[in-house]
Amino acid sequence: FVLVGRIDFMKNLLTLLEAYRSVQTAEWGLLVVGSGDEEEKLKEFCRIHALTGVQFVPGVSWQDVPLYMSLGDVFVLPSFSETWGLVLNEAMVCQMPVLVSNRCGSSVDLVREGKNGFTFDPFQVEDLASKLSWCMEHVEELPQMGKASLALIQRYNPQQVAKEMIDGFYQVLHESN
């Protein structure tokens, strides 16, 4: 599992660590890429609870994000709130299945339940733990889910977004005349 982002309260990494703790196995790990004010607290949680397989890597430049995404099989975004969560787009371009908080604005547009990933309630550790478990038990389905992520994100490429914005501007201009 991979998470890329700031390590602060709103990113809800404690819930992710608690969920991971309840399902951890020797075959699965958790890579946290980022830095922030909750980092030491979360590392201490890992030490206290003897969480194995959790690795913290300091924040990286945006150009290096795909390298770290390629080290995992599933991307997780557990935030309590995100207007969009652009890192989800990046994970999908990297052909990753995604587990996304239902409080992230992009989850409505980018997550198709069971097709390219799942949403979960960020206030419910058990909900996230069940999604982590599902991925661990259905490894053979993850590559196809990653391909579905890539297919779904294609409509958000820069050229398409620019075209839709221009079309929207023209529509507003026509309606105002």
PDB file of N, CA, C and O in Angstrom, residues 83-150:
ATOM      1  N   THR A  83     -10.528  18.865  -1.184  1.00  0.00           N
ATOM      2  CA  THR A  83     -11.359  19.473  -2.217  1.00  0.00           C
ATOM      3  C   THR A  83     -11.374  18.580  -3.450  1.00  0.00           C
ATOM      4  O   THR A  83     -12.420  18.280  -4.000  1.00  0.00           O
ATOM      5  N   TRP A  84     -10.201  18.130  -3.871  1.00  0.00           N
ATOM      6  CA  TRP A  84     -10.095  17.188  -4.982  1.00  0.00           C
ATOM      7  C   TRP A  84      -9.166  16.038  -4.604  1.00  0.00           C
ATOM      8  O   TRP A  84      -9.573  14.900  -4.589  1.00  0.00           O
ATOM      9  N   GLY A  85      -7.900  16.324  -4.336  1.00  0.00           N
ATOM     10  CA  GLY A  85      -6.914  15.286  -4.044  1.00  0.00           C
ATOM     11  C   GLY A  85      -6.188  14.882  -5.306  1.00  0.00           C
ATOM     12  O   GLY A  85      -6.317  13.752  -5.780  1.00  0.00           O
ATOM     13  N   LEU A  86      -5.421  15.806  -5.888  1.00  0.00           N
ATOM     14  CA  LEU A  86      -4.762  15.589  -7.166  1.00  0.00           C
ATOM     15  C   LEU A  86      -3.854  14.361  -7.176  1.00  0.00           C
ATOM     16  O   LEU A  86      -3.659  13.735  -8.219  1.00  0.00           O
ATOM     17  N   VAL A  87      -3.350  13.986  -6.020  1.00  0.00           N
ATOM     18  CA  VAL A  87      -2.487  12.800  -5.951  1.00  0.00           C
ATOM     19  C   VAL A  87      -3.242  11.544  -6.416  1.00  0.00           C
ATOM     20  O   VAL A  87      -2.640  10.604  -6.913  1.00  0.00           O
ATOM     21  N   LEU A  88      -4.556  11.559  -6.298  1.00  0.00           N
ATOM     22  CA  LEU A  88      -5.351  10.438  -6.808  1.00  0.00           C
ATOM     23  C   LEU A  88      -5.206  10.329  -8.330  1.00  0.00           C
ATOM     24  O   LEU A  88      -5.037   9.227  -8.859  1.00  0.00           O
ATOM     25  N   ASN A  89      -5.256  11.469  -9.014  1.00  0.00           N
ATOM     26  CA  ASN A  89      -5.035  11.457 -10.465  1.00  0.00           C
ATOM     27  C   ASN A  89      -3.679  10.837 -10.784  1.00  0.00           C
ATOM     28  O   ASN A  89      -3.560  10.026 -11.710  1.00  0.00           O
ATOM     29  N   GLU A  90      -2.650  11.234 -10.025  1.00  0.00           N
ATOM     30  CA  GLU A  90      -1.302  10.718 -10.258  1.00  0.00           C
ATOM     31  C   GLU A  90      -1.254   9.202 -10.067  1.00  0.00           C
ATOM     32  O   GLU A  90      -0.634   8.487 -10.858  1.00  0.00           O
ATOM     33  N   ALA A  91      -1.910   8.716  -9.026  1.00  0.00           N
ATOM     34  CA  ALA A  91      -1.930   7.269  -8.773  1.00  0.00           C
ATOM     35  C   ALA A  91      -2.627   6.530  -9.906  1.00  0.00           C
ATOM     36  O   ALA A  91      -2.174   5.463 -10.342  1.00  0.00           O
ATOM     37  N   MET A  92      -3.708   7.102 -10.406  1.00  0.00           N
ATOM     38  CA  MET A  92      -4.447   6.446 -11.476  1.00  0.00           C
ATOM     39  C   MET A  92      -3.655   6.425 -12.781  1.00  0.00           C
ATOM     40  O   MET A  92      -3.689   5.431 -13.509  1.00  0.00           O
ATOM     41  N   VAL A  93      -2.920   7.486 -13.062  1.00  0.00           N
ATOM     42  CA  VAL A  93      -2.053   7.503 -14.239  1.00  0.00           C
ATOM     43  C   VAL A  93      -0.985   6.422 -14.109  1.00  0.00           C
ATOM     44  O   VAL A  93      -0.555   5.840 -15.105  1.00  0.00           O
ATOM     45  N   CYS A  94      -0.585   6.133 -12.874  1.00  0.00           N
ATOM     46  CA  CYS A  94       0.402   5.075 -12.610  1.00  0.00           C
ATOM     47  C   CYS A  94      -0.240   3.689 -12.583  1.00  0.00           C
ATOM     48  O   CYS A  94       0.388   2.715 -12.164  1.00  0.00           O
ATOM     49  N   GLN A  95      -1.485   3.596 -13.012  1.00  0.00           N
ATOM     50  CA  GLN A  95      -2.225   2.334 -13.110  1.00  0.00           C
ATOM     51  C   GLN A  95      -2.368   1.630 -11.759  1.00  0.00           C
ATOM     52  O   GLN A  95      -2.192   0.415 -11.659  1.00  0.00           O
ATOM     53  N   MET A  96      -2.733   2.400 -10.752  1.00  0.00           N
ATOM     54  CA  MET A  96      -2.916   1.807  -9.430  1.00  0.00           C
ATOM     55  C   MET A  96      -4.392   1.681  -9.081  1.00  0.00           C
ATOM     56  O   MET A  96      -5.174   2.612  -9.333  1.00  0.00           O
ATOM     57  N   PRO A  97      -4.784   0.568  -8.483  1.00  0.00           N
ATOM     58  CA  PRO A  97      -6.094   0.514  -7.844  1.00  0.00           C
ATOM     59  C   PRO A  97      -6.061   1.525  -6.698  1.00  0.00           C
ATOM     60  O   PRO A  97      -4.987   1.793  -6.134  1.00  0.00           O
ATOM     61  N   VAL A  98      -7.203   2.074  -6.336  1.00  0.00           N
ATOM     62  CA  VAL A  98      -7.229   3.148  -5.348  1.00  0.00           C
ATOM     63  C   VAL A  98      -8.249   2.879  -4.245  1.00  0.00           C
ATOM     64  O   VAL A  98      -9.344   2.374  -4.503  1.00  0.00           O
ATOM     65  N   LEU A  99      -7.858   3.224  -3.020  1.00  0.00           N
ATOM     66  CA  LEU A  99      -8.752   3.228  -1.874  1.00  0.00           C
ATOM     67  C   LEU A  99      -8.821   4.680  -1.418  1.00  0.00           C
ATOM     68  O   LEU A  99      -7.803   5.248  -1.022  1.00  0.00           O
ATOM     69  N   VAL A 100     -10.011   5.275  -1.483  1.00  0.00           N
ATOM     70  CA  VAL A 100     -10.130   6.714  -1.302  1.00  0.00           C
ATOM     71  C   VAL A 100     -11.247   7.043  -0.311  1.00  0.00           C
ATOM     72  O   VAL A 100     -12.363   6.530  -0.429  1.00  0.00           O
ATOM     73  N   SER A 101     -10.934   7.929   0.606  1.00  0.00           N
ATOM     74  CA  SER A 101     -11.935   8.428   1.541  1.00  0.00           C
ATOM     75  C   SER A 101     -13.114   9.026   0.784  1.00  0.00           C
ATOM     76  O   SER A 101     -12.928   9.745  -0.201  1.00  0.00           O
ATOM     77  N   ASN A 102     -14.313   8.741   1.267  1.00  0.00           N
ATOM     78  CA  ASN A 102     -15.492   9.308   0.624  1.00  0.00           C
ATOM     79  C   ASN A 102     -15.650  10.798   0.917  1.00  0.00           C
ATOM     80  O   ASN A 102     -16.592  11.426   0.462  1.00  0.00           O
ATOM     81  N   ARG A 103     -14.717  11.376   1.652  1.00  0.00           N
ATOM     82  CA  ARG A 103     -14.705  12.814   1.924  1.00  0.00           C
ATOM     83  C   ARG A 103     -13.781  13.564   0.974  1.00  0.00           C
ATOM     84  O   ARG A 103     -13.610  14.767   1.102  1.00  0.00           O
ATOM     85  N   CYS A 104     -13.173  12.854   0.042  1.00  0.00           N
ATOM     86  CA  CYS A 104     -12.333  13.472  -0.983  1.00  0.00           C
ATOM     87  C   CYS A 104     -13.210  13.790  -2.180  1.00  0.00           C
ATOM     88  O   CYS A 104     -13.885  12.895  -2.699  1.00  0.00           O
ATOM     89  N   GLY A 105     -13.190  15.038  -2.614  1.00  0.00           N
ATOM     90  CA  GLY A 105     -14.060  15.459  -3.707  1.00  0.00           C
ATOM     91  C   GLY A 105     -13.920  14.631  -4.964  1.00  0.00           C
ATOM     92  O   GLY A 105     -14.896  14.365  -5.662  1.00  0.00           O
ATOM     93  N   SER A 106     -12.719  14.190  -5.244  1.00  0.00           N
ATOM     94  CA  SER A 106     -12.482  13.433  -6.473  1.00  0.00           C
ATOM     95  C   SER A 106     -13.045  12.021  -6.438  1.00  0.00           C
ATOM     96  O   SER A 106     -13.193  11.392  -7.489  1.00  0.00           O
ATOM     97  N   SER A 107     -13.375  11.514  -5.262  1.00  0.00           N
ATOM     98  CA  SER A 107     -13.841  10.126  -5.173  1.00  0.00           C
ATOM     99  C   SER A 107     -15.114   9.897  -5.989  1.00  0.00           C
ATOM    100  O   SER A 107     -15.284   8.837  -6.579  1.00  0.00           O
ATOM    101  N   VAL A 108     -15.970  10.893  -6.046  1.00  0.00           N
ATOM    102  CA  VAL A 108     -17.227  10.757  -6.788  1.00  0.00           C
ATOM    103  C   VAL A 108     -16.955  10.598  -8.282  1.00  0.00           C
ATOM    104  O   VAL A 108     -17.596   9.794  -8.956  1.00  0.00           O
ATOM    105  N   ASP A 109     -15.976  11.345  -8.786  1.00  0.00           N
ATOM    106  CA  ASP A 109     -15.678  11.322 -10.210  1.00  0.00           C
ATOM    107  C   ASP A 109     -14.719  10.214 -10.622  1.00  0.00           C
ATOM    108  O   ASP A 109     -14.774   9.752 -11.759  1.00  0.00           O
ATOM    109  N   LEU A 110     -13.824   9.812  -9.715  1.00  0.00           N
ATOM    110  CA  LEU A 110     -12.722   8.953 -10.129  1.00  0.00           C
ATOM    111  C   LEU A 110     -12.751   7.523  -9.604  1.00  0.00           C
ATOM    112  O   LEU A 110     -11.963   6.704 -10.065  1.00  0.00           O
ATOM    113  N   VAL A 111     -13.606   7.227  -8.649  1.00  0.00           N
ATOM    114  CA  VAL A 111     -13.621   5.864  -8.105  1.00  0.00           C
ATOM    115  C   VAL A 111     -14.907   5.165  -8.523  1.00  0.00           C
ATOM    116  O   VAL A 111     -16.006   5.646  -8.254  1.00  0.00           O
ATOM    117  N   ARG A 112     -14.730   4.048  -9.188  1.00  0.00           N
ATOM    118  CA  ARG A 112     -15.856   3.175  -9.550  1.00  0.00           C
ATOM    119  C   ARG A 112     -15.738   1.953  -8.656  1.00  0.00           C
ATOM    120  O   ARG A 112     -14.813   1.147  -8.809  1.00  0.00           O
ATOM    121  N   GLU A 113     -16.670   1.826  -7.722  1.00  0.00           N
ATOM    122  CA  GLU A 113     -16.617   0.769  -6.706  1.00  0.00           C
ATOM    123  C   GLU A 113     -16.417  -0.604  -7.329  1.00  0.00           C
ATOM    124  O   GLU A 113     -17.200  -1.023  -8.192  1.00  0.00           O
ATOM    125  N   GLY A 114     -15.350  -1.254  -6.921  1.00  0.00           N
ATOM    126  CA  GLY A 114     -15.060  -2.596  -7.387  1.00  0.00           C
ATOM    127  C   GLY A 114     -14.433  -2.665  -8.760  1.00  0.00           C
ATOM    128  O   GLY A 114     -13.966  -3.720  -9.174  1.00  0.00           O
ATOM    129  N   LYS A 115     -14.428  -1.559  -9.482  1.00  0.00           N
ATOM    130  CA  LYS A 115     -13.838  -1.555 -10.823  1.00  0.00           C
ATOM    131  C   LYS A 115     -12.380  -1.091 -10.782  1.00  0.00           C
ATOM    132  O   LYS A 115     -11.498  -1.780 -11.267  1.00  0.00           O
ATOM    133  N   ASN A 116     -12.137   0.100 -10.211  1.00  0.00           N
ATOM    134  CA  ASN A 116     -10.755   0.581 -10.097  1.00  0.00           C
ATOM    135  C   ASN A 116     -10.357   0.807  -8.641  1.00  0.00           C
ATOM    136  O   ASN A 116      -9.246   1.228  -8.357  1.00  0.00           O
ATOM    137  N   GLY A 117     -11.265   0.519  -7.728  1.00  0.00           N
ATOM    138  CA  GLY A 117     -10.968   0.685  -6.311  1.00  0.00           C
ATOM    139  C   GLY A 117     -12.237   0.774  -5.489  1.00  0.00           C
ATOM    140  O   GLY A 117     -13.300   0.335  -5.934  1.00  0.00           O
ATOM    141  N   PHE A 118     -12.076   1.384  -4.316  1.00  0.00           N
ATOM    142  CA  PHE A 118     -13.204   1.499  -3.383  1.00  0.00           C
ATOM    143  C   PHE A 118     -13.100   2.804  -2.605  1.00  0.00           C
ATOM    144  O   PHE A 118     -12.005   3.324  -2.391  1.00  0.00           O
ATOM    145  N   THR A 119     -14.245   3.291  -2.164  1.00  0.00           N
ATOM    146  CA  THR A 119     -14.273   4.400  -1.212  1.00  0.00           C
ATOM    147  C   THR A 119     -14.552   3.826   0.167  1.00  0.00           C
ATOM    148  O   THR A 119     -15.011   2.688   0.308  1.00  0.00           O
ATOM    149  N   PHE A 120     -14.267   4.640   1.186  1.00  0.00           N
ATOM    150  CA  PHE A 120     -14.503   4.222   2.565  1.00  0.00           C
ATOM    151  C   PHE A 120     -14.765   5.452   3.418  1.00  0.00           C
ATOM    152  O   PHE A 120     -14.433   6.575   3.032  1.00  0.00           O
ATOM    153  N   ASP A 121     -15.360   5.230   4.574  1.00  0.00           N
ATOM    154  CA  ASP A 121     -15.619   6.291   5.543  1.00  0.00           C
ATOM    155  C   ASP A 121     -14.341   6.525   6.343  1.00  0.00           C
ATOM    156  O   ASP A 121     -13.872   5.621   7.032  1.00  0.00           O
ATOM    157  N   PRO A 122     -13.748   7.730   6.280  1.00  0.00           N
ATOM    158  CA  PRO A 122     -12.477   7.972   6.960  1.00  0.00           C
ATOM    159  C   PRO A 122     -12.579   7.970   8.485  1.00  0.00           C
ATOM    160  O   PRO A 122     -11.561   7.956   9.171  1.00  0.00           O
ATOM    161  N   PHE A 123     -13.792   7.945   9.002  1.00  0.00           N
ATOM    162  CA  PHE A 123     -13.992   7.917  10.453  1.00  0.00           C
ATOM    163  C   PHE A 123     -14.181   6.488  10.968  1.00  0.00           C
ATOM    164  O   PHE A 123     -14.369   6.286  12.159  1.00  0.00           O
ATOM    165  N   GLN A 124     -14.164   5.517  10.050  1.00  0.00           N
ATOM    166  CA  GLN A 124     -14.404   4.124  10.414  1.00  0.00           C
ATOM    167  C   GLN A 124     -13.188   3.261  10.066  1.00  0.00           C
ATOM    168  O   GLN A 124     -13.001   2.872   8.909  1.00  0.00           O
ATOM    169  N   VAL A 125     -12.371   2.963  11.071  1.00  0.00           N
ATOM    170  CA  VAL A 125     -11.181   2.140  10.862  1.00  0.00           C
ATOM    171  C   VAL A 125     -11.555   0.813  10.226  1.00  0.00           C
ATOM    172  O   VAL A 125     -10.886   0.336   9.298  1.00  0.00           O
ATOM    173  N   GLU A 126     -12.651   0.219  10.673  1.00  0.00           N
ATOM    174  CA  GLU A 126     -13.055  -1.092  10.174  1.00  0.00           C
ATOM    175  C   GLU A 126     -13.401  -1.055   8.692  1.00  0.00           C
ATOM    176  O   GLU A 126     -13.160  -2.023   7.973  1.00  0.00           O
ATOM    177  N   ASP A 127     -13.976   0.058   8.241  1.00  0.00           N
ATOM    178  CA  ASP A 127     -14.328   0.189   6.826  1.00  0.00           C
ATOM    179  C   ASP A 127     -13.061   0.172   5.979  1.00  0.00           C
ATOM    180  O   ASP A 127     -12.965  -0.576   4.991  1.00  0.00           O
ATOM    181  N   LEU A 128     -12.060   0.955   6.368  1.00  0.00           N
ATOM    182  CA  LEU A 128     -10.800   0.959   5.628  1.00  0.00           C
ATOM    183  C   LEU A 128     -10.103  -0.395   5.749  1.00  0.00           C
ATOM    184  O   LEU A 128      -9.602  -0.918   4.753  1.00  0.00           O
ATOM    185  N   ALA A 129     -10.102  -0.988   6.934  1.00  0.00           N
ATOM    186  CA  ALA A 129      -9.459  -2.297   7.118  1.00  0.00           C
ATOM    187  C   ALA A 129     -10.084  -3.343   6.194  1.00  0.00           C
ATOM    188  O   ALA A 129      -9.369  -4.173   5.617  1.00  0.00           O
ATOM    189  N   SER A 130     -11.402  -3.295   6.029  1.00  0.00           N
ATOM    190  CA  SER A 130     -12.046  -4.280   5.148  1.00  0.00           C
ATOM    191  C   SER A 130     -11.626  -4.083   3.698  1.00  0.00           C
ATOM    192  O   SER A 130     -11.462  -5.051   2.952  1.00  0.00           O
ATOM    193  N   LYS A 131     -11.401  -2.833   3.277  1.00  0.00           N
ATOM    194  CA  LYS A 131     -10.954  -2.562   1.908  1.00  0.00           C
ATOM    195  C   LYS A 131      -9.495  -3.003   1.728  1.00  0.00           C
ATOM    196  O   LYS A 131      -9.134  -3.561   0.685  1.00  0.00           O
ATOM    197  N   LEU A 132      -8.656  -2.765   2.733  1.00  0.00           N
ATOM    198  CA  LEU A 132      -7.271  -3.252   2.673  1.00  0.00           C
ATOM    199  C   LEU A 132      -7.267  -4.774   2.557  1.00  0.00           C
ATOM    200  O   LEU A 132      -6.548  -5.346   1.729  1.00  0.00           O
ATOM    201  N   SER A 133      -8.074  -5.437   3.388  1.00  0.00           N
ATOM    202  CA  SER A 133      -8.161  -6.906   3.358  1.00  0.00           C
ATOM    203  C   SER A 133      -8.617  -7.408   2.000  1.00  0.00           C
ATOM    204  O   SER A 133      -8.087  -8.400   1.482  1.00  0.00           O
ATOM    205  N   TRP A 134      -9.616  -6.738   1.436  1.00  0.00           N
ATOM    206  CA  TRP A 134     -10.113  -7.165   0.129  1.00  0.00           C
ATOM    207  C   TRP A 134      -8.965  -7.174  -0.880  1.00  0.00           C
ATOM    208  O   TRP A 134      -8.804  -8.138  -1.637  1.00  0.00           O
ATOM    209  N   CYS A 135      -8.182  -6.107  -0.890  1.00  0.00           N
ATOM    210  CA  CYS A 135      -7.049  -6.032  -1.831  1.00  0.00           C
ATOM    211  C   CYS A 135      -6.044  -7.146  -1.583  1.00  0.00           C
ATOM    212  O   CYS A 135      -5.541  -7.761  -2.534  1.00  0.00           O
ATOM    213  N   MET A 136      -5.781  -7.441  -0.326  1.00  0.00           N
ATOM    214  CA  MET A 136      -4.816  -8.483   0.025  1.00  0.00           C
ATOM    215  C   MET A 136      -5.310  -9.868  -0.395  1.00  0.00           C
ATOM    216  O   MET A 136      -4.524 -10.732  -0.740  1.00  0.00           O
ATOM    217  N   GLU A 137      -6.630 -10.049  -0.372  1.00  0.00           N
ATOM    218  CA  GLU A 137      -7.220 -11.350  -0.707  1.00  0.00           C
ATOM    219  C   GLU A 137      -7.525 -11.505  -2.192  1.00  0.00           C
ATOM    220  O   GLU A 137      -7.836 -12.603  -2.645  1.00  0.00           O
ATOM    221  N   HIS A 138      -7.448 -10.421  -2.953  1.00  0.00           N
ATOM    222  CA  HIS A 138      -7.788 -10.453  -4.376  1.00  0.00           C
ATOM    223  C   HIS A 138      -6.648  -9.891  -5.223  1.00  0.00           C
ATOM    224  O   HIS A 138      -6.875  -9.122  -6.162  1.00  0.00           O
ATOM    225  N   VAL A 139      -5.452 -10.291  -4.915  1.00  0.00           N
ATOM    226  CA  VAL A 139      -4.261  -9.791  -5.606  1.00  0.00           C
ATOM    227  C   VAL A 139      -4.372  -9.967  -7.117  1.00  0.00           C
ATOM    228  O   VAL A 139      -3.942  -9.098  -7.885  1.00  0.00           O
ATOM    229  N   GLU A 140      -4.958 -11.047  -7.536  1.00  0.00           N
ATOM    230  CA  GLU A 140      -5.052 -11.325  -8.971  1.00  0.00           C
ATOM    231  C   GLU A 140      -5.923 -10.312  -9.704  1.00  0.00           C
ATOM    232  O   GLU A 140      -5.800 -10.148 -10.915  1.00  0.00           O
ATOM    233  N   GLU A 141      -6.798  -9.602  -8.999  1.00  0.00           N
ATOM    234  CA  GLU A 141      -7.676  -8.610  -9.628  1.00  0.00           C
ATOM    235  C   GLU A 141      -7.058  -7.213  -9.682  1.00  0.00           C
ATOM    236  O   GLU A 141      -7.542  -6.342 -10.412  1.00  0.00           O
ATOM    237  N   LEU A 142      -5.995  -6.990  -8.931  1.00  0.00           N
ATOM    238  CA  LEU A 142      -5.419  -5.653  -8.828  1.00  0.00           C
ATOM    239  C   LEU A 142      -4.872  -5.106 -10.156  1.00  0.00           C
ATOM    240  O   LEU A 142      -5.111  -3.932 -10.463  1.00  0.00           O
ATOM    241  N   PRO A 143      -4.169  -5.908 -10.966  1.00  0.00           N
ATOM    242  CA  PRO A 143      -3.693  -5.353 -12.245  1.00  0.00           C
ATOM    243  C   PRO A 143      -4.835  -4.846 -13.138  1.00  0.00           C
ATOM    244  O   PRO A 143      -4.715  -3.788 -13.761  1.00  0.00           O
ATOM    245  N   GLN A 144      -5.932  -5.582 -13.192  1.00  0.00           N
ATOM    246  CA  GLN A 144      -7.066  -5.138 -14.015  1.00  0.00           C
ATOM    247  C   GLN A 144      -7.676  -3.865 -13.444  1.00  0.00           C
ATOM    248  O   GLN A 144      -8.087  -2.973 -14.195  1.00  0.00           O
ATOM    249  N   MET A 145      -7.722  -3.757 -12.122  1.00  0.00           N
ATOM    250  CA  MET A 145      -8.238  -2.539 -11.498  1.00  0.00           C
ATOM    251  C   MET A 145      -7.328  -1.352 -11.820  1.00  0.00           C
ATOM    252  O   MET A 145      -7.803  -0.238 -12.049  1.00  0.00           O
ATOM    253  N   GLY A 146      -6.015  -1.598 -11.847  1.00  0.00           N
ATOM    254  CA  GLY A 146      -5.073  -0.544 -12.221  1.00  0.00           C
ATOM    255  C   GLY A 146      -5.288  -0.074 -13.649  1.00  0.00           C
ATOM    256  O   GLY A 146      -5.242   1.129 -13.941  1.00  0.00           O
ATOM    257  N   LYS A 147      -5.551  -1.009 -14.542  1.00  0.00           N
ATOM    258  CA  LYS A 147      -5.840  -0.643 -15.932  1.00  0.00           C
ATOM    259  C   LYS A 147      -7.138   0.170 -16.008  1.00  0.00           C
ATOM    260  O   LYS A 147      -7.243   1.107 -16.806  1.00  0.00           O
ATOM    261  N   ALA A 148      -8.110  -0.190 -15.193  1.00  0.00           N
ATOM    262  CA  ALA A 148      -9.363   0.574 -15.162  1.00  0.00           C
ATOM    263  C   ALA A 148      -9.108   1.995 -14.658  1.00  0.00           C
ATOM    264  O   ALA A 148      -9.709   2.951 -15.155  1.00  0.00           O
ATOM    265  N   SER A 149      -8.209   2.140 -13.680  1.00  0.00           N
ATOM    266  CA  SER A 149      -7.853   3.485 -13.203  1.00  0.00           C
ATOM    267  C   SER A 149      -7.297   4.325 -14.341  1.00  0.00           C
ATOM    268  O   SER A 149      -7.690   5.478 -14.532  1.00  0.00           O
ATOM    269  N   LEU A 150      -6.361   3.746 -15.093  1.00  0.00           N
ATOM    270  CA  LEU A 150      -5.755   4.482 -16.202  1.00  0.00           C
ATOM    271  C   LEU A 150      -6.814   4.867 -17.234  1.00  0.00           C
ATOM    272  O   LEU A 150      -6.831   6.009 -17.724  1.00  0.00           O
TER     273      LEU A 150
END
